[in-house]
Tab-separated table of C-alpha atoms in Angstrom:
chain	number	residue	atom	x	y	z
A	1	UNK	CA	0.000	0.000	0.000
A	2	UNK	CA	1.215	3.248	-0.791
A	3	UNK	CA	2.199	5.878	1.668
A	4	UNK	CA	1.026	9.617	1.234
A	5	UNK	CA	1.987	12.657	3.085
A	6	UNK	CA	1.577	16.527	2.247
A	7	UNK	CA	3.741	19.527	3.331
A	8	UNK	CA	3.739	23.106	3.311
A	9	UNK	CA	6.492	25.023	3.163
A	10	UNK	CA	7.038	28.944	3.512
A	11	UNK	CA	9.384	30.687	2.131
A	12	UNK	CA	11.135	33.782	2.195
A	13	UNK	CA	13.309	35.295	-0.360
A	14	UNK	CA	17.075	36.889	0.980
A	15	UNK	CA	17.683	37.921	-2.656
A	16	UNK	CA	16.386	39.177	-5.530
A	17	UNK	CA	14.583	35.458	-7.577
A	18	UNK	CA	14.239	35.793	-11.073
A	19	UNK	CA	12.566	32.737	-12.874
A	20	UNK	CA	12.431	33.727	-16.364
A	21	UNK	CA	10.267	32.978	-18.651
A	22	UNK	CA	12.447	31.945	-21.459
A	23	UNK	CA	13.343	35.012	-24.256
A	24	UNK	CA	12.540	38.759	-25.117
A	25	UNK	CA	8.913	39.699	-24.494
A	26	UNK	CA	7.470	42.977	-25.353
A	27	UNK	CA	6.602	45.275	-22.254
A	28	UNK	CA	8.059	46.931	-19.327
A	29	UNK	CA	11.028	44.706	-19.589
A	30	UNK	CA	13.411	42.755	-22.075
A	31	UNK	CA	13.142	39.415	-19.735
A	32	UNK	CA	10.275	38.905	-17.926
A	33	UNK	CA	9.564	36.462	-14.946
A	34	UNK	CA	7.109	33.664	-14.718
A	35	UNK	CA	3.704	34.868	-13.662
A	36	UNK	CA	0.247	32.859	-12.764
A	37	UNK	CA	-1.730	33.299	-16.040
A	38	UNK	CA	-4.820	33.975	-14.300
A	39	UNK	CA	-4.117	37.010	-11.769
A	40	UNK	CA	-0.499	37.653	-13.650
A	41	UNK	CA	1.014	37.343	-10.337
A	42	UNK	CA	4.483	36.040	-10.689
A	43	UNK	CA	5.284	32.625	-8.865
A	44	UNK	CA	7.917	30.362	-8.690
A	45	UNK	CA	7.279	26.995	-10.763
A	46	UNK	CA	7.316	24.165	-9.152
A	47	UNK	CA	9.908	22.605	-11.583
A	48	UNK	CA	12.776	25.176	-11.095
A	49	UNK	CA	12.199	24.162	-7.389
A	50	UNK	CA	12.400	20.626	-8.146
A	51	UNK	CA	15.156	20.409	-10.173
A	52	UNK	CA	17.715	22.568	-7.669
A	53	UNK	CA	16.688	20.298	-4.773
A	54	UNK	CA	17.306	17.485	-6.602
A	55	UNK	CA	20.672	19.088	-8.034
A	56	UNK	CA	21.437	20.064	-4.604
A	57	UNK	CA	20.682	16.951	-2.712
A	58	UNK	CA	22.647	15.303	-4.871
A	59	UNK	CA	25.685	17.262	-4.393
A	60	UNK	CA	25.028	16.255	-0.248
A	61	UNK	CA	25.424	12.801	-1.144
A	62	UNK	CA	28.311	12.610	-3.332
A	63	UNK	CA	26.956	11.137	-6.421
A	64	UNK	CA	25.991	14.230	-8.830
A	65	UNK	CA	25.405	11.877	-11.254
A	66	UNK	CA	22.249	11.227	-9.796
A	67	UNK	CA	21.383	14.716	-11.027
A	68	UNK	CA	20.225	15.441	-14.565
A	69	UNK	CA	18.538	13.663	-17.181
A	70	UNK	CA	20.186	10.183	-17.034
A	71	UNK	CA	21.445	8.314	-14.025
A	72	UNK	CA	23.845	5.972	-16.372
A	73	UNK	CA	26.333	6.168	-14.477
A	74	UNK	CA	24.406	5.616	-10.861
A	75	UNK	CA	25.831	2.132	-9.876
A	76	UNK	CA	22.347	1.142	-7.623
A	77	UNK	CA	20.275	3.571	-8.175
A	78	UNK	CA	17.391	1.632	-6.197
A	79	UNK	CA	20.022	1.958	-3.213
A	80	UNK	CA	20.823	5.695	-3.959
A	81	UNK	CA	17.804	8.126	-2.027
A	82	UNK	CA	17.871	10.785	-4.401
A	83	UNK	CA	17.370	8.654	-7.261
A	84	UNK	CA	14.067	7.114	-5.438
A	85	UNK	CA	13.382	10.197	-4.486
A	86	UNK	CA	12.868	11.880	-7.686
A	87	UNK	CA	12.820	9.078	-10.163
A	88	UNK	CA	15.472	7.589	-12.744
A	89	UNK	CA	16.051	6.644	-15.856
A	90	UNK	CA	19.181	4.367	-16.278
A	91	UNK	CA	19.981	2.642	-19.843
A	92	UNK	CA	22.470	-0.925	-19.925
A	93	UNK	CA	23.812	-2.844	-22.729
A	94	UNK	CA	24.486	-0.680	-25.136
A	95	UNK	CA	20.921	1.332	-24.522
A	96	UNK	CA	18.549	-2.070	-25.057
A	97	UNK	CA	17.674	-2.242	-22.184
A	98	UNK	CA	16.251	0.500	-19.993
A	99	UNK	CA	14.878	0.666	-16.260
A	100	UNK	CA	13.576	3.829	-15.124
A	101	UNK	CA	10.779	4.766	-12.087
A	102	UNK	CA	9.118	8.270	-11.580
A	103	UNK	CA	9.458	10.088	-8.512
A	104	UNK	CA	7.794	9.211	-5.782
A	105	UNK	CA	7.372	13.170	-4.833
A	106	UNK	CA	5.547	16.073	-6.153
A	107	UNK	CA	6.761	19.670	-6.012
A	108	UNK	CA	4.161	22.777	-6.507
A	109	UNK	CA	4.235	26.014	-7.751
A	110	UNK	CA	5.295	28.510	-5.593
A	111	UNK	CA	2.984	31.240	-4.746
A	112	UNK	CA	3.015	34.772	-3.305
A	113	UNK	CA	1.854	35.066	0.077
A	114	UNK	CA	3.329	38.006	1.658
A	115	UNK	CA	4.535	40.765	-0.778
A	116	UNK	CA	7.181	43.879	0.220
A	117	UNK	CA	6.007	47.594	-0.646
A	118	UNK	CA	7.214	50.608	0.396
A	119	UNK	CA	4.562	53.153	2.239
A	120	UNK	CA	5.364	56.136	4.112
A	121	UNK	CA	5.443	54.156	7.294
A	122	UNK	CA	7.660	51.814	6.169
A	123	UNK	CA	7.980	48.234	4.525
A	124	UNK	CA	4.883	46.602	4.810
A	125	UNK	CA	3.894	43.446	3.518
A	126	UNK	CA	1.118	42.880	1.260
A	127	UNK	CA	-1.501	39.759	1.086
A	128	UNK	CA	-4.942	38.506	0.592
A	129	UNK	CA	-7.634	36.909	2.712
A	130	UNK	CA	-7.378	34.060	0.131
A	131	UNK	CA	-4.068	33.580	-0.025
A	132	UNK	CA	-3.452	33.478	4.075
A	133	UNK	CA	-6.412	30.803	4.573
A	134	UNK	CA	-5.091	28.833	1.373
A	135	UNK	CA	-1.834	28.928	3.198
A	136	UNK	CA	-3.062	27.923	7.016
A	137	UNK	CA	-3.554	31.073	7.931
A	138	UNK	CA	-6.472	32.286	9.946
A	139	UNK	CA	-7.369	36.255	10.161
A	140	UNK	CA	-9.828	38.003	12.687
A	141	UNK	CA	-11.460	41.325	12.478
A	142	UNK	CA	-13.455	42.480	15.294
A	143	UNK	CA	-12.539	39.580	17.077
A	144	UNK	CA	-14.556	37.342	14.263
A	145	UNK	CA	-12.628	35.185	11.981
A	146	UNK	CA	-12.697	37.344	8.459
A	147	UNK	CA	-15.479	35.998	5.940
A	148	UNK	CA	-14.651	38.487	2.763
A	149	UNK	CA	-11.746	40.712	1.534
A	150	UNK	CA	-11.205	44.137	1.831
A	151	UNK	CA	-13.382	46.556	-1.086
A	152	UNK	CA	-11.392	47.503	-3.666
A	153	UNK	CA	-9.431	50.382	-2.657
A	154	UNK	CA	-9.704	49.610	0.987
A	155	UNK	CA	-7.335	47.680	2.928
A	156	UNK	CA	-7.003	46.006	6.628
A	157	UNK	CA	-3.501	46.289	8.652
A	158	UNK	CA	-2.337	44.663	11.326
A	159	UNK	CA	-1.497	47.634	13.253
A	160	UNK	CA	-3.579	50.473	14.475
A	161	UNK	CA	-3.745	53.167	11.751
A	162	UNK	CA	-6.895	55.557	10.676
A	163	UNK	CA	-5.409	57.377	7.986
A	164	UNK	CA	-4.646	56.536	4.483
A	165	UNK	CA	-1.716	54.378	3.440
A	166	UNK	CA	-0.079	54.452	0.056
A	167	UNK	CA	1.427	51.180	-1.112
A	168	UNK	CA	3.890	52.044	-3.456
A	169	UNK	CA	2.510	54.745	-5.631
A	170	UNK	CA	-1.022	53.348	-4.537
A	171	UNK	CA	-2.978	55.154	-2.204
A	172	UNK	CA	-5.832	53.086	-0.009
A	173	UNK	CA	-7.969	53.776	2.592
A	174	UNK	CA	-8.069	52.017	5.787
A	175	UNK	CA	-11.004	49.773	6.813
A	176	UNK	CA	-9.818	48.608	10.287
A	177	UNK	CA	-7.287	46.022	12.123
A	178	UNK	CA	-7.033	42.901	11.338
A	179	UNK	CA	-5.248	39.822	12.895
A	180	UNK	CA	-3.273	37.526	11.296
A	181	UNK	CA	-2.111	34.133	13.375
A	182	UNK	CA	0.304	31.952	11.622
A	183	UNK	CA	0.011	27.917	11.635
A	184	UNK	CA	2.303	27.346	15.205
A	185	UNK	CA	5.299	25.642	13.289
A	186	UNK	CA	5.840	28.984	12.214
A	187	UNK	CA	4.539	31.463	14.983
A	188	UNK	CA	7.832	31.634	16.764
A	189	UNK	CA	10.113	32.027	13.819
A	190	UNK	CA	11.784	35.351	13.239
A	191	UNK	CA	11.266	36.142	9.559
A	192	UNK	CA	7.724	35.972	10.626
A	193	UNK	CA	7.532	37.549	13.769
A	194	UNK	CA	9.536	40.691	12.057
A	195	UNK	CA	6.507	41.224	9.558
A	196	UNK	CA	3.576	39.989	11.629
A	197	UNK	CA	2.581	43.359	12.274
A	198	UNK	CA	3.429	45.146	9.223
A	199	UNK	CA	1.272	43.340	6.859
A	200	UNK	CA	-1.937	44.861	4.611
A	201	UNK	CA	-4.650	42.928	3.397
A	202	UNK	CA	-6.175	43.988	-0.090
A	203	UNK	CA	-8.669	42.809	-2.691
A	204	UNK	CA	-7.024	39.865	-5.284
A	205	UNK	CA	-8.218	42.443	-7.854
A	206	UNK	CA	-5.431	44.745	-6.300
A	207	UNK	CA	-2.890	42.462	-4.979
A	208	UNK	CA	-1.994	42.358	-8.533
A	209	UNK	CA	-1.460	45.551	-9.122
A	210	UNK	CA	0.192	46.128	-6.356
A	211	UNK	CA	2.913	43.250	-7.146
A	212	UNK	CA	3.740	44.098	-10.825
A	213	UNK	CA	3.785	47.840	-10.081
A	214	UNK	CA	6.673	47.110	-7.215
A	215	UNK	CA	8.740	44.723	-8.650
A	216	UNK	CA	12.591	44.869	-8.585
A	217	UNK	CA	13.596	46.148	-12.280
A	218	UNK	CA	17.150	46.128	-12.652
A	219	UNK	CA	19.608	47.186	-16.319
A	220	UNK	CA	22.675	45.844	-17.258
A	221	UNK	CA	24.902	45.571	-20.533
A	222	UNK	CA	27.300	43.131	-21.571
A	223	UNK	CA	30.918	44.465	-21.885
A	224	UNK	CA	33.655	44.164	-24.901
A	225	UNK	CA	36.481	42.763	-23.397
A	226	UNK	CA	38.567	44.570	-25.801
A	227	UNK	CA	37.292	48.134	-25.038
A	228	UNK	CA	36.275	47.625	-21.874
A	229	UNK	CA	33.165	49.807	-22.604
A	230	UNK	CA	29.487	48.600	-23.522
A	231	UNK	CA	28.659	46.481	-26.818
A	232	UNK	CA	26.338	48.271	-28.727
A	233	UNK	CA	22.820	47.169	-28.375
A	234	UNK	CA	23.667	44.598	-25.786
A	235	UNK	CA	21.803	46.905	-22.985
A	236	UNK	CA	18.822	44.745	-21.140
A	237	UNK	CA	16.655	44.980	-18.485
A	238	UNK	CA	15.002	42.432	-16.253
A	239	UNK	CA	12.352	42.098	-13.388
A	240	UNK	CA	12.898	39.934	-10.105
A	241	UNK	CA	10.357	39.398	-6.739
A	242	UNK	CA	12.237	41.770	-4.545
A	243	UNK	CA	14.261	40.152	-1.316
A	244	UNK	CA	11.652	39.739	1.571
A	245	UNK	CA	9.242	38.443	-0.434
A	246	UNK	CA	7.120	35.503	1.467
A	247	UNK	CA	6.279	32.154	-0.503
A	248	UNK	CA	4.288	28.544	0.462
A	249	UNK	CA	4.830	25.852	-1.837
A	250	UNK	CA	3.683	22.364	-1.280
A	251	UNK	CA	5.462	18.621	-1.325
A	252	UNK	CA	3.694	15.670	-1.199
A	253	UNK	CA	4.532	12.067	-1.047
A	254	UNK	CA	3.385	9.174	-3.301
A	255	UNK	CA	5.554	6.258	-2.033
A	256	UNK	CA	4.126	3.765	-4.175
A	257	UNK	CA	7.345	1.659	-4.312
A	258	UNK	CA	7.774	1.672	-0.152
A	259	UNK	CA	11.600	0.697	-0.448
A	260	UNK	CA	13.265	3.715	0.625
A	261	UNK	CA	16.722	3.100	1.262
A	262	UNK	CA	17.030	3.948	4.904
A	263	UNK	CA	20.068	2.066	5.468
A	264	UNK	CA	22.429	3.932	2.945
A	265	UNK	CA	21.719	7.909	4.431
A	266	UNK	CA	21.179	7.849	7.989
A	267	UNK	CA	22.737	10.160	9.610
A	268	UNK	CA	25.648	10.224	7.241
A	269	UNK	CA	25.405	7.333	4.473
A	270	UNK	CA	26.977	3.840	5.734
A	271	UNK	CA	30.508	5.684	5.924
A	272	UNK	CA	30.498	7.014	9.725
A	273	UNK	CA	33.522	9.161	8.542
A	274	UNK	CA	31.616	10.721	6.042
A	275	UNK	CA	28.282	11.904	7.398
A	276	UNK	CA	25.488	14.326	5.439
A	277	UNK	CA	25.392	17.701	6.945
A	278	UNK	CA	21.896	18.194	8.454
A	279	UNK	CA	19.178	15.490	9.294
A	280	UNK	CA	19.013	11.922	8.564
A	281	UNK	CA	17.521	11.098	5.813
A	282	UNK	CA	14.357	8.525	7.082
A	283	UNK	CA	11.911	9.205	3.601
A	284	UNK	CA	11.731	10.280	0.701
A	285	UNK	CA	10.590	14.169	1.975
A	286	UNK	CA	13.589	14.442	4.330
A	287	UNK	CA	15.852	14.061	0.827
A	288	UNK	CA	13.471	16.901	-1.037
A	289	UNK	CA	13.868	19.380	2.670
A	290	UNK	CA	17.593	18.613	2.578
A	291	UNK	CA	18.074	19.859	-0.866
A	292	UNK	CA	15.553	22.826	-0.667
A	293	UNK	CA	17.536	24.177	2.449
A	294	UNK	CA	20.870	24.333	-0.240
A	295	UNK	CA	18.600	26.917	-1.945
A	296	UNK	CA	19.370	29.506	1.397
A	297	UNK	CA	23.382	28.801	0.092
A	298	UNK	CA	23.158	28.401	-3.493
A	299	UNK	CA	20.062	29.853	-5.202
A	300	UNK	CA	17.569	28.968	-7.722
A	301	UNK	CA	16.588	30.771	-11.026
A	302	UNK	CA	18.491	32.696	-13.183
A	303	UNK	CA	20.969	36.055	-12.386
A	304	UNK	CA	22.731	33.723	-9.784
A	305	UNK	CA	26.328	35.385	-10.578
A	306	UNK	CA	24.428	38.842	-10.173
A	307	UNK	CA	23.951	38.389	-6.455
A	308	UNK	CA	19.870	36.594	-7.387
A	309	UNK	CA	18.153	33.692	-6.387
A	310	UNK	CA	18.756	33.002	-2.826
A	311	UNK	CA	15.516	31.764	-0.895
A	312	UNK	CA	15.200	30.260	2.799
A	313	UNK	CA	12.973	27.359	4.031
A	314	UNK	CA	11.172	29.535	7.435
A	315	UNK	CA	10.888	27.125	10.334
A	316	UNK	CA	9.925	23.431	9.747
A	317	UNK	CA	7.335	22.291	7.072
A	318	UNK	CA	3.491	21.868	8.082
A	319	UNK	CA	2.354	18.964	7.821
């Protein structure tokens, strides 16, 4: 019988995260980011997130080879986690004869929960009624829990405030205090604690404009070696979610194979001498949390040698 599990993870970007969306596009920018087609709210797909924690678990374990497209040259992969993990595909004899299993985990988009603006009170963070309860969230107002969003134009902080509050270049009137309580894996964390009372619920119809109006925009130009000035033409510009920007993102587990390979990465493989950094790995989801946390270190998206795509796992999963 097959095993499932779900987690939630949040999310919290330390730099700059541009997923692009793959060439020019007309518009505001030369290189977009990937957005929710929808509500055009940019996201993080679920597949860049995949494909760095498998990279990245990988790495932990020694055997990058398990990365990629083809696990060839993965001895066992049955006895190798990362290959059960996310799957394999591994060709013998000369290609005849191939054995390959799909993951046994599934990684979701990535979706805005908490968005950074400037106001003239400070940062404050920006979010939906929708998107909190979506994320385990529950929000009070008037000591009720909160049964619709905000008008348009309105909004609800979680500070006390009576006059109007400009979001950017947005100006929006104040409809009353709300409170926000976070699931209690992630009450006590201090990422969370340092914008629990600095965030503004809006309408959806308005969280999007409030996003795509206050992304991070940034120009460079690539550089002739031999002048040591700009090419001609080569100036670009690109868009990023801006540091501080809150994410959840699920995982969840489809053992249908129930042969983890506990016994090669406990804590630290069967070599003693050579032990993985972090937590054992007991499943399948401690393999996928292993390599997500190498995201805080090494990044994920594109612009990585411009100082991008750093993003940290806040507190432990909900389960």
């Amino acid at each position: 019988m097959a095993t499932y599990q779900r987690q939630r993870y949040l999310l919290m970007t330390i730099d700059p995260v541009h997923i692009g969306t793959g060439g020019y596009r007309l518009g505001r920018v030369d290189n977009s980011i990937v957005r929710e087609p929808g509500t055009r709210v940019p996201k993080i797909p679920g597949t860049s997130l995949h494909g760095a924690a498998r990279s990245y678990a990988a790495q932990l374990y020694e055997t990058p080879e398990a990365a990629g497209q083809s696990q060839d040259k993965v001895e066992n992969p049955d006895q190798n986690p990362v290959c059960y993990t996310f799957g394999y595909i591994k060709k013998t004899g000369n290609g005849n004869n191939v054995t390959a299993y799909s993951g046994v985990v599934n990684i979701f988009d990535a979706h805005v929960l908490l968005f950074p603006v400037y106001s003239m009170t400070g940062p404050v963070w920006v979010t939906t009624l929708g998107r909190l309860c979506e994320a385990g969230f529950t929000v009070k107002h008037n000591g009720a829990a909160l049964a619709t969003e905000p008008q348009t134009g309105t909004a609800l902080l979680t500070w006390d405030r009576k006059d109007v509050l400009n979001l950017g270049w947005l100006m929006v009137n104040v409809a009353g205090k709300a409170e926000v309580t976070a699931p209690n894996v992630w009450q006590n964390e201090q990422r969370w604690q340092a914008v629990a009372n600095r965030i503004v619920l809006v309408s959806e119809s308005l969280f999007s404009h409030v996003v795509n109006s206050n992304l991070e925009v940034r120009t460079s130009v690539a550089i002739d070696p031999g002048r040591g000035a700009a090419e001609e033409g080569a100036l670009f510009t690109y868009e990023a979610l801006p540091r501080a920007t809150f994410l959840t993102t699920e995982v969840v587990l489809d053992d249908y194979r129930e042969a983890f390979p506990k016994d090669k990465c406990g804590q630290g493989k069967t070599d003693k001498n050579n032990p993985l950094p972090g937590d054992p790995w007991n499943c399948p989801l401690d393999v996928v949390k292993a390599g997500l946390r190498m995201i805080e270190w090494l990044g994920v998206g594109g612009m990585g040698t411009r100082g991008f795509g750093r993003l940290a796992i806040v507190g432990e999963p909900l389960k």
